[in-house]
Amino acid sequence: MSPRLQLKPRKKPSQARSKATVEAILVAAAQLFRWQGYAGATTDRIAARAGVSVGSLYQYFPNKDAILVALAERHIDTGFALVRELLAEALTHVSPLESLLRSFVVAMIALHEHEPELHRVLFEEAPLPSSLRRRLRKRENDLATEVAELLEAHPEVRMRNPRLMAYILVQTVDSLVHNFILHPPKDIDAKSLTEELVRMLDQHLRG
Amino acid sequence: MSPRLQLKPRKKPSQARSKATVEAILVAAAQLFRWQGYAGATTDRIAARAGVSVGSLYQYFPNKDAILVALAERHIDTGFALVRELLAEALTHVSPLESLLRSFVVAMIALHEHEPELHRVLFEEAPLPSSLRRRLRKRENDLATEVAELLEAHPEVRMRNPRLMAYILVQTVDSLVHNFILHPPKDIDAKSLTEELVRMLDQHLRG
DNA sequence: GCGCAATGTGAGGAATGCCTCATATTTAGA
DNA sequence: TCTAAATATGAGGCATTCCTCACATTGCGC
């Protein structure tokens, strides 16, 4: 419960066999964390689901938190790579503001659709090591800044208060998408939401 | 851990003494839930902090979940009463769209500032009874609908797709405010955020 | 005051969780 | 093929949690 101190892997897997073990543990942990939350995913259950003994689990992870941290790193890296890729794609040709915004929204949807429940556990559940929480928020924020700078440079944009508008832009898209993915209303589809959102932001960024 | 079934109070307090006990338990529980999260707040600790024995706690709450449920009911009721009051105030005189929106944003800020950490535990932490989760979301949604209808009736508003726009409106304000209260950036203050947000929504609702 | 109902107490049972360690199996490589 | 290193096993120790129960205290109505 109270945050553990040691988070680095206890031993590095070198043979193929042990790599598979670690992989199985991470996969199982990801499932259990998102199905049961942090407390519900016990190390014994994770090991069982991975088809591995608890002992093996503790060969590679010094404690339960370390598993979560490993998952977080991975989740962050793949997720952000995804967004950067989509944004880069959109920047290969000079685009009108509207399509730039659309790319951003679509990228954020992709980011959140990639393991949304795990995302929730990582970002919102309480008893995570606070250092990890900070790290996650920081990386989320870095991406936000990147996007904001990108938009600010766009000729069609007129920013009254760049910092504030960037904050609103990124937070709005992030939270709206986050909630939409996690609790999709029956009568609203992703496409219409995207369009309406883009329209609102487009108008707003023009001042 | 796994959701308990019985959630109603085991026994109703009749004398003043026991009412005080129940109150103390709820206060202590609220503190511990928001400081430690759901799992960290043990029944023993709640009882201790309330200055009461575990036995007394279990006289009035059949299990740990029931305490959370009681808190949730209370939190919802006071929070929503607060918002309704503020909105009613704003409706005593016919106001321009802009000030109506401002009232809404201000009301939402008030709602979230009322025990924001407890709010987070209730709305976002995983191992809650799912019936409770649904109940919370439903009431949040009801309020949203109310606000949406109210706005739709306003003469200055031109809604392309009422359902969708209401959703975006409420979700945007709710999430933005929620995040702002829980993780306030150093260089942004509530007032500017409110103004910028109102401007964006105002523009958007005019079509 | 008296007696019964209401309320309060806290040691401890049963369940569960995290993690260790003595031991067994597998693999690399000489 | 043989050996040492790498990897895997899982019973169980220790801690913690939720909750019960047998008993003590308090307050209300007479």
GROMACS .gro file of C-alpha atoms (C1' of nucleotides) in nm:
model
  474
    1MET     CA    1   0.000   0.000   0.000
    2SER     CA    2   0.243   0.268   0.107
    3PRO     CA    3   0.477   0.349  -0.178
    4ARG     CA    4   0.779   0.117  -0.208
    5LEU     CA    5   1.119   0.265  -0.257
    6GLN     CA    6   1.304   0.037  -0.495
    7LEU     CA    7   1.156   0.038  -0.843
    8LYS     CA    8   1.433  -0.075  -1.077
    9PRO     CA    9   1.434  -0.432  -1.206
   10ARG     CA   10   1.608  -0.664  -0.966
   11LYS     CA   11   1.772  -0.866  -1.239
   12LYS     CA   12   1.785  -0.823  -1.613
   13PRO     CA   13   1.649  -1.109  -1.821
   14SER     CA   14   1.916  -1.230  -2.060
   15GLN     CA   15   1.792  -1.554  -2.210
   16ALA     CA   16   1.490  -1.570  -2.437
   17ARG     CA   17   1.303  -1.775  -2.180
   18SER     CA   18   1.319  -1.511  -1.911
   19LYS     CA   19   1.232  -1.235  -2.155
   20ALA     CA   20   0.915  -1.425  -2.229
   21THR     CA   21   0.846  -1.451  -1.857
   22VAL     CA   22   0.882  -1.080  -1.805
   23GLU     CA   23   0.663  -1.014  -2.104
   24ALA     CA   24   0.394  -1.251  -1.977
   25ILE     CA   25   0.402  -1.083  -1.638
   26LEU     CA   26   0.358  -0.738  -1.792
   27VAL     CA   27   0.072  -0.851  -2.011
   28ALA     CA   28  -0.105  -1.017  -1.720
   29ALA     CA   29  -0.043  -0.718  -1.495
   30ALA     CA   30  -0.183  -0.477  -1.753
   31GLN     CA   31  -0.502  -0.681  -1.773
   32LEU     CA   32  -0.546  -0.716  -1.400
   33PHE     CA   33  -0.464  -0.355  -1.324
   34ARG     CA   34  -0.728  -0.232  -1.560
   35TRP     CA   35  -0.988  -0.489  -1.464
   36GLN     CA   36  -0.939  -0.474  -1.089
   37GLY     CA   37  -0.762  -0.148  -1.022
   38TYR     CA   38  -0.434  -0.116  -0.841
   39ALA     CA   39  -0.531  -0.283  -0.513
   40GLY     CA   40  -0.725  -0.564  -0.674
   41ALA     CA   41  -0.436  -0.678  -0.886
   42THR     CA   42  -0.239  -0.888  -0.640
   43THR     CA   43   0.107  -1.015  -0.720
   44ASP     CA   44  -0.011  -1.371  -0.670
   45ARG     CA   45  -0.290  -1.326  -0.920
   46ILE     CA   46  -0.062  -1.154  -1.169
   47ALA     CA   47   0.181  -1.442  -1.150
   48ALA     CA   48  -0.095  -1.697  -1.182
   49ARG     CA   49  -0.245  -1.525  -1.484
   50ALA     CA   50   0.098  -1.500  -1.642
   51GLY     CA   51   0.136  -1.875  -1.595
   52VAL     CA   52   0.440  -1.819  -1.379
   53SER     CA   53   0.522  -1.858  -1.011
   54VAL     CA   54   0.533  -1.566  -0.771
   55GLY     CA   55   0.898  -1.638  -0.719
   56SER     CA   56   0.973  -1.572  -1.083
   57LEU     CA   57   0.783  -1.248  -1.066
   58TYR     CA   58   1.002  -1.131  -0.780
   59GLN     CA   59   1.315  -1.225  -0.969
   60TYR     CA   60   1.251  -0.937  -1.207
   61PHE     CA   61   1.043  -0.694  -1.009
   62PRO     CA   62   1.146  -0.600  -0.656
   63ASN     CA   63   0.787  -0.526  -0.560
   64LYS     CA   64   0.439  -0.459  -0.689
   65ASP     CA   65   0.495  -0.091  -0.762
   66ALA     CA   66   0.784  -0.174  -0.991
   67ILE     CA   67   0.549  -0.365  -1.219
   68LEU     CA   68   0.322  -0.066  -1.246
   69VAL     CA   69   0.615   0.160  -1.317
   70ALA     CA   70   0.737  -0.066  -1.594
   71LEU     CA   71   0.390  -0.066  -1.747
   72ALA     CA   72   0.369   0.309  -1.719
   73GLU     CA   73   0.698   0.364  -1.898
   74ARG     CA   74   0.590   0.140  -2.177
   75HIS     CA   75   0.244   0.292  -2.202
   76ILE     CA   76   0.384   0.642  -2.214
   77ASP     CA   77   0.643   0.562  -2.474
   78THR     CA   78   0.419   0.383  -2.718
   79GLY     CA   79   0.136   0.628  -2.669
   80PHE     CA   80   0.345   0.935  -2.727
   81ALA     CA   81   0.527   0.786  -3.019
   82LEU     CA   82   0.186   0.733  -3.173
   83VAL     CA   83   0.079   1.094  -3.130
   84ARG     CA   84   0.409   1.233  -3.258
   85GLU     CA   85   0.386   1.015  -3.564
   86LEU     CA   86   0.038   1.135  -3.649
   87LEU     CA   87   0.132   1.496  -3.594
   88ALA     CA   88   0.446   1.465  -3.803
   89GLU     CA   89   0.237   1.320  -4.083
   90ALA     CA   90   0.008   1.620  -4.066
   91LEU     CA   91   0.302   1.858  -4.090
   92THR     CA   92   0.461   1.720  -4.404
   93HIS     CA   93   0.253   1.967  -4.604
   94VAL     CA   94   0.138   2.311  -4.495
   95SER     CA   95  -0.217   2.260  -4.380
   96PRO     CA   96  -0.501   2.491  -4.292
   97LEU     CA   97  -0.558   2.535  -3.919
   98GLU     CA   98  -0.869   2.327  -3.928
   99SER     CA   99  -0.703   2.011  -4.055
  100LEU     CA  100  -0.416   2.059  -3.815
  101LEU     CA  101  -0.662   2.063  -3.530
  102ARG     CA  102  -0.838   1.761  -3.668
  103SER     CA  103  -0.509   1.573  -3.674
  104PHE     CA  104  -0.450   1.665  -3.315
  105VAL     CA  105  -0.790   1.545  -3.201
  106VAL     CA  106  -0.760   1.224  -3.399
  107ALA     CA  107  -0.415   1.164  -3.249
  108MET     CA  108  -0.547   1.215  -2.899
  109ILE     CA  109  -0.829   0.972  -2.963
  110ALA     CA  110  -0.578   0.717  -3.081
  111LEU     CA  111  -0.366   0.780  -2.773
  112HIS     CA  112  -0.657   0.721  -2.540
  113GLU     CA  113  -0.795   0.427  -2.727
  114HIS     CA  114  -0.464   0.257  -2.670
  115GLU     CA  115  -0.548   0.082  -2.339
  116PRO     CA  116  -0.788   0.338  -2.194
  117GLU     CA  117  -0.849   0.157  -1.866
  118LEU     CA  118  -0.481   0.115  -1.796
  119HIS     CA  119  -0.444   0.481  -1.878
  120ARG     CA  120  -0.701   0.560  -1.612
  121VAL     CA  121  -0.532   0.350  -1.349
  122LEU     CA  122  -0.200   0.515  -1.426
  123PHE     CA  123  -0.322   0.871  -1.433
  124GLU     CA  124  -0.600   0.877  -1.183
  125GLU     CA  125  -0.582   0.602  -0.928
  126ALA     CA  126  -0.463   0.712  -0.590
  127PRO     CA  127  -0.192   0.499  -0.434
  128LEU     CA  128   0.073   0.533  -0.700
  129PRO     CA  129   0.420   0.651  -0.607
  130SER     CA  130   0.391   1.026  -0.636
  131SER     CA  131   0.717   1.048  -0.828
  132LEU     CA  132   0.558   0.839  -1.099
  133ARG     CA  133   0.247   1.055  -1.098
  134ARG     CA  134   0.459   1.363  -1.146
  135ARG     CA  135   0.653   1.199  -1.425
  136LEU     CA  136   0.334   1.107  -1.610
  137ARG     CA  137   0.186   1.453  -1.576
  138LYS     CA  138   0.510   1.609  -1.686
  139ARG     CA  139   0.529   1.409  -2.007
  140GLU     CA  140   0.164   1.480  -2.080
  141ASN     CA  141   0.242   1.845  -2.030
  142ASP     CA  142   0.548   1.835  -2.255
  143LEU     CA  143   0.340   1.707  -2.539
  144ALA     CA  144   0.090   1.980  -2.471
  145THR     CA  145   0.358   2.245  -2.493
  146GLU     CA  146   0.484   2.101  -2.817
  147VAL     CA  147   0.140   2.115  -2.972
  148ALA     CA  148   0.081   2.463  -2.842
  149GLU     CA  149   0.403   2.598  -2.993
  150LEU     CA  150   0.318   2.433  -3.317
  151LEU     CA  151  -0.020   2.596  -3.329
  152GLU     CA  152   0.105   2.934  -3.219
  153ALA     CA  153   0.336   2.940  -3.520
  154HIS     CA  154   0.045   2.884  -3.755
  155PRO     CA  155  -0.040   3.192  -3.964
  156GLU     CA  156  -0.415   3.165  -3.911
  157VAL     CA  157  -0.385   3.164  -3.531
  158ARG     CA  158  -0.425   3.478  -3.325
  159MET     CA  159  -0.343   3.417  -2.962
  160ARG     CA  160  -0.444   3.669  -2.703
  161ASN     CA  161  -0.275   3.483  -2.419
  162PRO     CA  162  -0.070   3.197  -2.563
  163ARG     CA  163   0.001   3.010  -2.240
  164LEU     CA  164  -0.361   3.016  -2.128
  165MET     CA  165  -0.504   2.931  -2.466
  166ALA     CA  166  -0.263   2.645  -2.511
  167TYR     CA  167  -0.363   2.512  -2.171
  168ILE     CA  168  -0.730   2.528  -2.256
  169LEU     CA  169  -0.677   2.376  -2.596
  170VAL     CA  170  -0.480   2.078  -2.474
  171GLN     CA  171  -0.681   2.020  -2.159
  172THR     CA  172  -1.010   2.041  -2.342
  173VAL     CA  173  -0.914   1.792  -2.604
  174ASP     CA  174  -0.744   1.562  -2.356
  175SER     CA  175  -1.024   1.550  -2.102
  176LEU     CA  176  -1.304   1.543  -2.352
  177VAL     CA  177  -1.147   1.257  -2.542
  178HIS     CA  178  -1.052   1.078  -2.222
  179ASN     CA  179  -1.408   1.086  -2.093
  180PHE     CA  180  -1.555   1.002  -2.427
  181ILE     CA  181  -1.343   0.690  -2.464
  182LEU     CA  182  -1.401   0.573  -2.109
  183HIS     CA  183  -1.773   0.648  -2.095
  184PRO     CA  184  -1.904   0.680  -2.449
  185PRO     CA  185  -2.264   0.806  -2.461
  186LYS     CA  186  -2.482   0.584  -2.674
  187ASP     CA  187  -2.604   0.861  -2.901
  188ILE     CA  188  -2.276   1.030  -2.987
  189ASP     CA  189  -2.014   0.898  -3.224
  190ALA     CA  190  -1.645   0.983  -3.242
  191LYS     CA  191  -1.670   1.144  -3.583
  192SER     CA  192  -1.933   1.405  -3.494
  193LEU     CA  193  -1.761   1.479  -3.169
  194THR     CA  194  -1.435   1.539  -3.350
  195GLU     CA  195  -1.597   1.772  -3.601
  196GLU     CA  196  -1.782   1.976  -3.344
  197LEU     CA  197  -1.475   2.000  -3.127
  198VAL     CA  198  -1.258   2.107  -3.418
  199ARG     CA  199  -1.511   2.374  -3.511
  200MET     CA  200  -1.512   2.513  -3.159
  201LEU     CA  201  -1.135   2.522  -3.127
  202ASP     CA  202  -1.085   2.660  -3.474
  203GLN     CA  203  -1.316   2.953  -3.401
  204HIS     CA  204  -1.157   3.012  -3.067
  205LEU     CA  205  -0.800   3.014  -3.196
  206ARG     CA  206  -0.884   3.277  -3.455
  207GLY     CA  207  -0.977   3.517  -3.173
  208MET     CA  208  -1.188  -0.541  -0.200
  209SER     CA  209  -1.452  -0.718  -0.404
  210PRO     CA  210  -1.777  -0.521  -0.391
  211ARG     CA  211  -1.993  -0.592  -0.085
  212LEU     CA  212  -2.363  -0.648  -0.132
  213GLN     CA  213  -2.531  -0.486   0.165
  214LEU     CA  214  -2.495  -0.111   0.172
  215LYS     CA  215  -2.780   0.019   0.385
  216PRO     CA  216  -2.715   0.123   0.745
  217ARG     CA  217  -2.737  -0.169   0.980
  218LYS     CA  218  -2.905   0.026   1.255
  219LYS     CA  219  -3.040   0.379   1.268
  220PRO     CA  220  -2.893   0.604   1.534
  221SER     CA  221  -3.171   0.740   1.758
  222GLN     CA  222  -3.004   0.907   2.052
  223ALA     CA  223  -2.790   1.217   2.014
  224ARG     CA  224  -2.485   1.023   2.125
  225SER     CA  225  -2.498   0.776   1.840
  226LYS     CA  226  -2.573   1.048   1.587
  227ALA     CA  227  -2.249   1.211   1.693
  228THR     CA  228  -2.071   0.879   1.649
  229VAL     CA  229  -2.198   0.834   1.297
  230GLU     CA  230  -2.102   1.191   1.216
  231ALA     CA  231  -1.753   1.144   1.354
  232ILE     CA  232  -1.710   0.829   1.149
  233LEU     CA  233  -1.816   1.003   0.831
  234VAL     CA  234  -1.585   1.296   0.892
  235ALA     CA  235  -1.291   1.070   0.965
  236ALA     CA  236  -1.369   0.852   0.665
  237ALA     CA  237  -1.386   1.151   0.434
  238GLN     CA  238  -1.043   1.263   0.547
  239LEU     CA  239  -0.884   0.922   0.518
  240PHE     CA  240  -1.041   0.841   0.183
  241ARG     CA  241  -0.907   1.156   0.030
  242TRP     CA  242  -0.566   1.133   0.194
  243GLN     CA  243  -0.506   0.764   0.140
  244GLY     CA  244  -0.741   0.660  -0.134
  245TYR     CA  245  -0.997   0.384  -0.102
  246ALA     CA  246  -0.764   0.098  -0.014
  247GLY     CA  247  -0.551   0.298   0.228
  248ALA     CA  248  -0.844   0.401   0.441
  249THR     CA  249  -0.891   0.094   0.661
  250THR     CA  250  -1.192   0.055   0.883
  251ASP     CA  251  -0.967   0.030   1.187
  252ARG     CA  252  -0.799   0.358   1.105
  253ILE     CA  253  -1.129   0.529   1.032
  254ALA     CA  254  -1.263   0.419   1.369
  255ALA     CA  255  -0.945   0.527   1.546
  256ARG     CA  256  -0.945   0.869   1.384
  257ALA     CA  257  -1.313   0.910   1.470
  258GLY     CA  258  -1.224   0.834   1.831
  259VAL     CA  259  -1.455   0.535   1.828
  260SER     CA  260  -1.410   0.159   1.838
  261VAL     CA  261  -1.435  -0.058   1.528
  262GLY     CA  262  -1.731  -0.227   1.685
  263SER     CA  263  -1.925   0.098   1.694
  264LEU     CA  264  -1.843   0.159   1.332
  265TYR     CA  265  -1.992  -0.177   1.238
  266GLN     CA  266  -2.305  -0.102   1.438
  267TYR     CA  267  -2.400   0.157   1.180
  268PHE     CA  268  -2.225   0.047   0.863
  269PRO     CA  269  -2.243  -0.314   0.752
  270ASN     CA  270  -1.908  -0.286   0.575
  271LYS     CA  271  -1.649  -0.051   0.438
  272ASP     CA  272  -1.830   0.017   0.110
  273ALA     CA  273  -2.134   0.139   0.297
  274ILE     CA  274  -1.930   0.420   0.447
  275LEU     CA  275  -1.817   0.529   0.105
  276VAL     CA  276  -2.171   0.516  -0.024
  277ALA     CA  277  -2.297   0.730   0.260
  278LEU     CA  278  -2.025   0.984   0.189
  279ALA     CA  279  -2.105   0.980  -0.178
  280GLU     CA  280  -2.473   1.052  -0.119
  281ARG     CA  281  -2.386   1.340   0.102
  282HIS     CA  282  -2.122   1.477  -0.134
  283ILE     CA  283  -2.356   1.460  -0.428
  284ASP     CA  284  -2.642   1.624  -0.248
  285THR     CA  285  -2.453   1.918  -0.106
  286GLY     CA  286  -2.255   1.971  -0.424
  287PHE     CA  287  -2.556   1.970  -0.649
  288ALA     CA  288  -2.759   2.188  -0.420
  289LEU     CA  289  -2.476   2.437  -0.443
  290VAL     CA  290  -2.478   2.443  -0.822
  291ARG     CA  291  -2.855   2.467  -0.846
  292GLU     CA  292  -2.857   2.757  -0.606
  293LEU     CA  293  -2.601   2.950  -0.807
  294LEU     CA  294  -2.781   2.880  -1.132
  295ALA     CA  295  -3.116   2.983  -0.988
  296GLU     CA  296  -2.962   3.307  -0.871
  297ALA     CA  297  -2.840   3.372  -1.223
  298LEU     CA  298  -3.186   3.314  -1.364
  299THR     CA  299  -3.379   3.558  -1.147
  300HIS     CA  300  -3.322   3.821  -1.415
  301VAL     CA  301  -3.294   3.764  -1.789
  302SER     CA  302  -2.922   3.768  -1.854
  303PRO     CA  303  -2.709   3.778  -2.166
  304LEU     CA  304  -2.568   3.444  -2.272
  305GLU     CA  305  -2.222   3.541  -2.162
  306SER     CA  306  -2.312   3.598  -1.799
  307LEU     CA  307  -2.519   3.283  -1.792
  308LEU     CA  308  -2.215   3.088  -1.905
  309ARG     CA  309  -2.000   3.262  -1.649
  310SER     CA  310  -2.243   3.159  -1.376
  311PHE     CA  311  -2.224   2.803  -1.493
  312VAL     CA  312  -1.846   2.797  -1.489
  313VAL     CA  313  -1.832   2.962  -1.149
  314ALA     CA  314  -2.083   2.713  -1.014
  315MET     CA  315  -1.880   2.423  -1.145
  316ILE     CA  316  -1.566   2.560  -0.986
  317ALA     CA  317  -1.751   2.586  -0.657
  318LEU     CA  318  -1.875   2.230  -0.696
  319HIS     CA  319  -1.525   2.097  -0.752
  320GLU     CA  320  -1.363   2.307  -0.483
  321HIS     CA  321  -1.600   2.144  -0.238
  322GLU     CA  322  -1.377   1.852  -0.134
  323PRO     CA  323  -1.194   1.796  -0.461
  324GLU     CA  324  -0.990   1.498  -0.343
  325LEU     CA  325  -1.293   1.315  -0.213
  326HIS     CA  326  -1.459   1.395  -0.541
  327ARG     CA  327  -1.172   1.229  -0.720
  328VAL     CA  328  -1.189   0.916  -0.508
  329LEU     CA  329  -1.562   0.891  -0.565
  330PHE     CA  330  -1.559   0.951  -0.938
  331GLU     CA  331  -1.235   0.800  -1.049
  332GLU     CA  332  -1.096   0.541  -0.816
  333ALA     CA  333  -1.143   0.190  -0.934
  334PRO     CA  334  -1.279  -0.054  -0.679
  335LEU     CA  335  -1.609   0.114  -0.606
  336PRO     CA  336  -1.932  -0.080  -0.635
  337SER     CA  337  -2.026  -0.026  -0.997
  338SER     CA  338  -2.385   0.053  -0.903
  339LEU     CA  339  -2.254   0.351  -0.712
  340ARG     CA  340  -2.035   0.456  -1.003
  341ARG     CA  341  -2.337   0.450  -1.231
  342ARG     CA  342  -2.544   0.645  -0.985
  343LEU     CA  343  -2.280   0.917  -0.960
  344ARG     CA  344  -2.241   0.946  -1.335
  345LYS     CA  345  -2.613   0.954  -1.381
  346ARG     CA  346  -2.662   1.245  -1.145
  347GLU     CA  347  -2.375   1.430  -1.303
  348ASN     CA  348  -2.542   1.373  -1.634
  349ASP     CA  349  -2.881   1.490  -1.511
  350LEU     CA  350  -2.733   1.820  -1.409
  351ALA     CA  351  -2.570   1.844  -1.750
  352THR     CA  352  -2.902   1.793  -1.922
  353GLU     CA  353  -3.064   2.056  -1.708
  354VAL     CA  354  -2.800   2.309  -1.797
  355ALA     CA  355  -2.817   2.218  -2.161
  356GLU     CA  356  -3.193   2.268  -2.180
  357LEU     CA  357  -3.159   2.596  -2.003
  358LEU     CA  358  -2.906   2.717  -2.254
  359GLU     CA  359  -3.093   2.587  -2.553
  360ALA     CA  360  -3.389   2.802  -2.454
  361HIS     CA  361  -3.176   3.113  -2.452
  362PRO     CA  362  -3.252   3.349  -2.744
  363GLU     CA  363  -2.889   3.414  -2.832
  364VAL     CA  364  -2.809   3.045  -2.871
  365ARG     CA  365  -2.812   2.874  -3.209
  366MET     CA  366  -2.764   2.501  -3.174
  367ARG     CA  367  -2.675   2.294  -3.475
  368ASN     CA  368  -2.689   1.965  -3.288
  369PRO     CA  369  -2.829   2.029  -2.939
  370ARG     CA  370  -2.744   1.693  -2.784
  371LEU     CA  371  -2.386   1.700  -2.906
  372MET     CA  372  -2.324   2.061  -2.822
  373ALA     CA  373  -2.469   2.020  -2.475
  374TYR     CA  374  -2.242   1.725  -2.422
  375ILE     CA  375  -1.937   1.917  -2.531
  376LEU     CA  376  -2.035   2.217  -2.327
  377VAL     CA  377  -2.087   2.030  -2.003
  378GLN     CA  378  -1.798   1.791  -2.044
  379THR     CA  379  -1.557   2.067  -2.136
  380VAL     CA  380  -1.642   2.278  -1.837
  381ASP     CA  381  -1.656   1.983  -1.603
  382SER     CA  382  -1.325   1.826  -1.703
  383LEU     CA  383  -1.138   2.150  -1.743
  384VAL     CA  384  -1.247   2.270  -1.402
  385HIS     CA  385  -1.187   1.930  -1.246
  386ASN     CA  386  -0.830   1.918  -1.371
  387PHE     CA  387  -0.764   2.278  -1.289
  388ILE     CA  388  -0.872   2.237  -0.928
  389LEU     CA  389  -0.684   1.913  -0.876
  390HIS     CA  390  -0.365   2.016  -1.055
  391PRO     CA  391  -0.356   2.394  -1.078
  392PRO     CA  392  -0.071   2.521  -1.301
  393LYS     CA  393   0.137   2.785  -1.123
  394ASP     CA  394   0.096   3.048  -1.392
  395ILE     CA  395  -0.279   3.035  -1.449
  396ASP     CA  396  -0.542   3.174  -1.218
  397ALA     CA  397  -0.907   3.082  -1.191
  398LYS     CA  398  -1.031   3.420  -1.308
  399SER     CA  399  -0.847   3.425  -1.642
  400LEU     CA  400  -0.934   3.065  -1.707
  401THR     CA  401  -1.299   3.139  -1.647
  402GLU     CA  402  -1.297   3.436  -1.884
  403GLU     CA  403  -1.118   3.256  -2.163
  404LEU     CA  404  -1.342   2.955  -2.127
  405VAL     CA  405  -1.655   3.169  -2.130
  406ARG     CA  406  -1.535   3.343  -2.443
  407MET     CA  407  -1.477   3.016  -2.621
  408LEU     CA  408  -1.813   2.869  -2.527
  409ASP     CA  409  -2.000   3.188  -2.600
  410GLN     CA  410  -1.860   3.201  -2.952
  411HIS     CA  411  -1.931   2.836  -3.007
  412LEU     CA  412  -2.290   2.849  -2.890
  413ARG     CA  413  -2.369   3.131  -3.131
  414GLY     CA  414  -2.277   2.900  -3.419
  415DG     C1'  415  -3.296   0.508   4.175
  416DC     C1'  416  -3.408   0.079   3.856
  417DG     C1'  417  -3.412  -0.188   3.469
  418DC     C1'  418  -3.402  -0.247   2.993
  419DA     C1'  419  -3.277  -0.078   2.556
  420DA     C1'  420  -2.933   0.169   2.322
  421DT     C1'  421  -2.478   0.229   2.259
  422DG     C1'  422  -1.981   0.141   2.307
  423DT     C1'  423  -1.555  -0.158   2.352
  424DG     C1'  424  -1.148  -0.402   2.160
  425DA     C1'  425  -0.924  -0.863   2.146
  426DG     C1'  426  -0.894  -1.174   1.812
  427DG     C1'  427  -1.063  -1.510   1.408
  428DA     C1'  428  -1.051  -1.581   0.926
  429DA     C1'  429  -0.898  -1.428   0.503
  430DT     C1'  430  -0.584  -1.228   0.220
  431DG     C1'  431  -0.164  -0.988   0.063
  432DC     C1'  432   0.342  -0.918  -0.020
  433DC     C1'  433   0.742  -1.124  -0.048
  434DT     C1'  434   1.144  -1.482   0.074
  435DC     C1'  435   1.405  -1.880   0.042
  436DA     C1'  436   1.539  -2.348  -0.002
  437DT     C1'  437   1.515  -2.630  -0.372
  438DA     C1'  438   1.445  -2.793  -0.857
  439DT     C1'  439   1.488  -2.748  -1.356
  440DT     C1'  440   1.683  -2.562  -1.780
  441DT     C1'  441   2.032  -2.362  -2.070
  442DA     C1'  442   2.477  -2.199  -2.248
  443DG     C1'  443   2.906  -2.310  -2.366
  444DA     C1'  444   3.345  -2.557  -2.300
  445DT     C1'  445   2.850  -3.457  -2.209
  446DC     C1'  446   2.915  -3.205  -1.799
  447DT     C1'  447   2.902  -2.809  -1.505
  448DA     C1'  448   2.800  -2.363  -1.350
  449DA     C1'  449   2.497  -1.995  -1.421
  450DA     C1'  450   2.040  -1.869  -1.523
  451DT     C1'  451   1.584  -1.942  -1.441
  452DA     C1'  452   1.165  -2.138  -1.218
  453DT     C1'  453   0.894  -2.319  -0.828
  454DG     C1'  454   0.552  -2.267  -0.446
  455DA     C1'  455   0.496  -2.347   0.056
  456DG     C1'  456   0.471  -2.055   0.402
  457DG     C1'  457   0.626  -1.635   0.725
  458DC     C1'  458   0.487  -1.209   0.860
  459DA     C1'  459   0.188  -0.833   0.828
  460DT     C1'  460  -0.248  -0.639   0.749
  461DT     C1'  461  -0.737  -0.622   0.672
  462DC     C1'  462  -1.230  -0.673   0.753
  463DC     C1'  463  -1.542  -0.786   1.063
  464DT     C1'  464  -1.766  -1.046   1.492
  465DC     C1'  465  -1.888  -1.123   1.944
  466DA     C1'  466  -1.902  -1.145   2.432
  467DC     C1'  467  -1.909  -0.812   2.744
  468DA     C1'  468  -1.916  -0.313   2.954
  469DT     C1'  469  -2.121   0.135   2.989
  470DT     C1'  470  -2.471   0.494   2.924
  471DG     C1'  471  -2.926   0.703   2.900
  472DC     C1'  472  -3.447   0.700   2.901
  473DG     C1'  473  -3.882   0.625   3.107
  474DC     C1'  474  -4.093   0.494   3.512
   0.00000   0.00000   0.00000
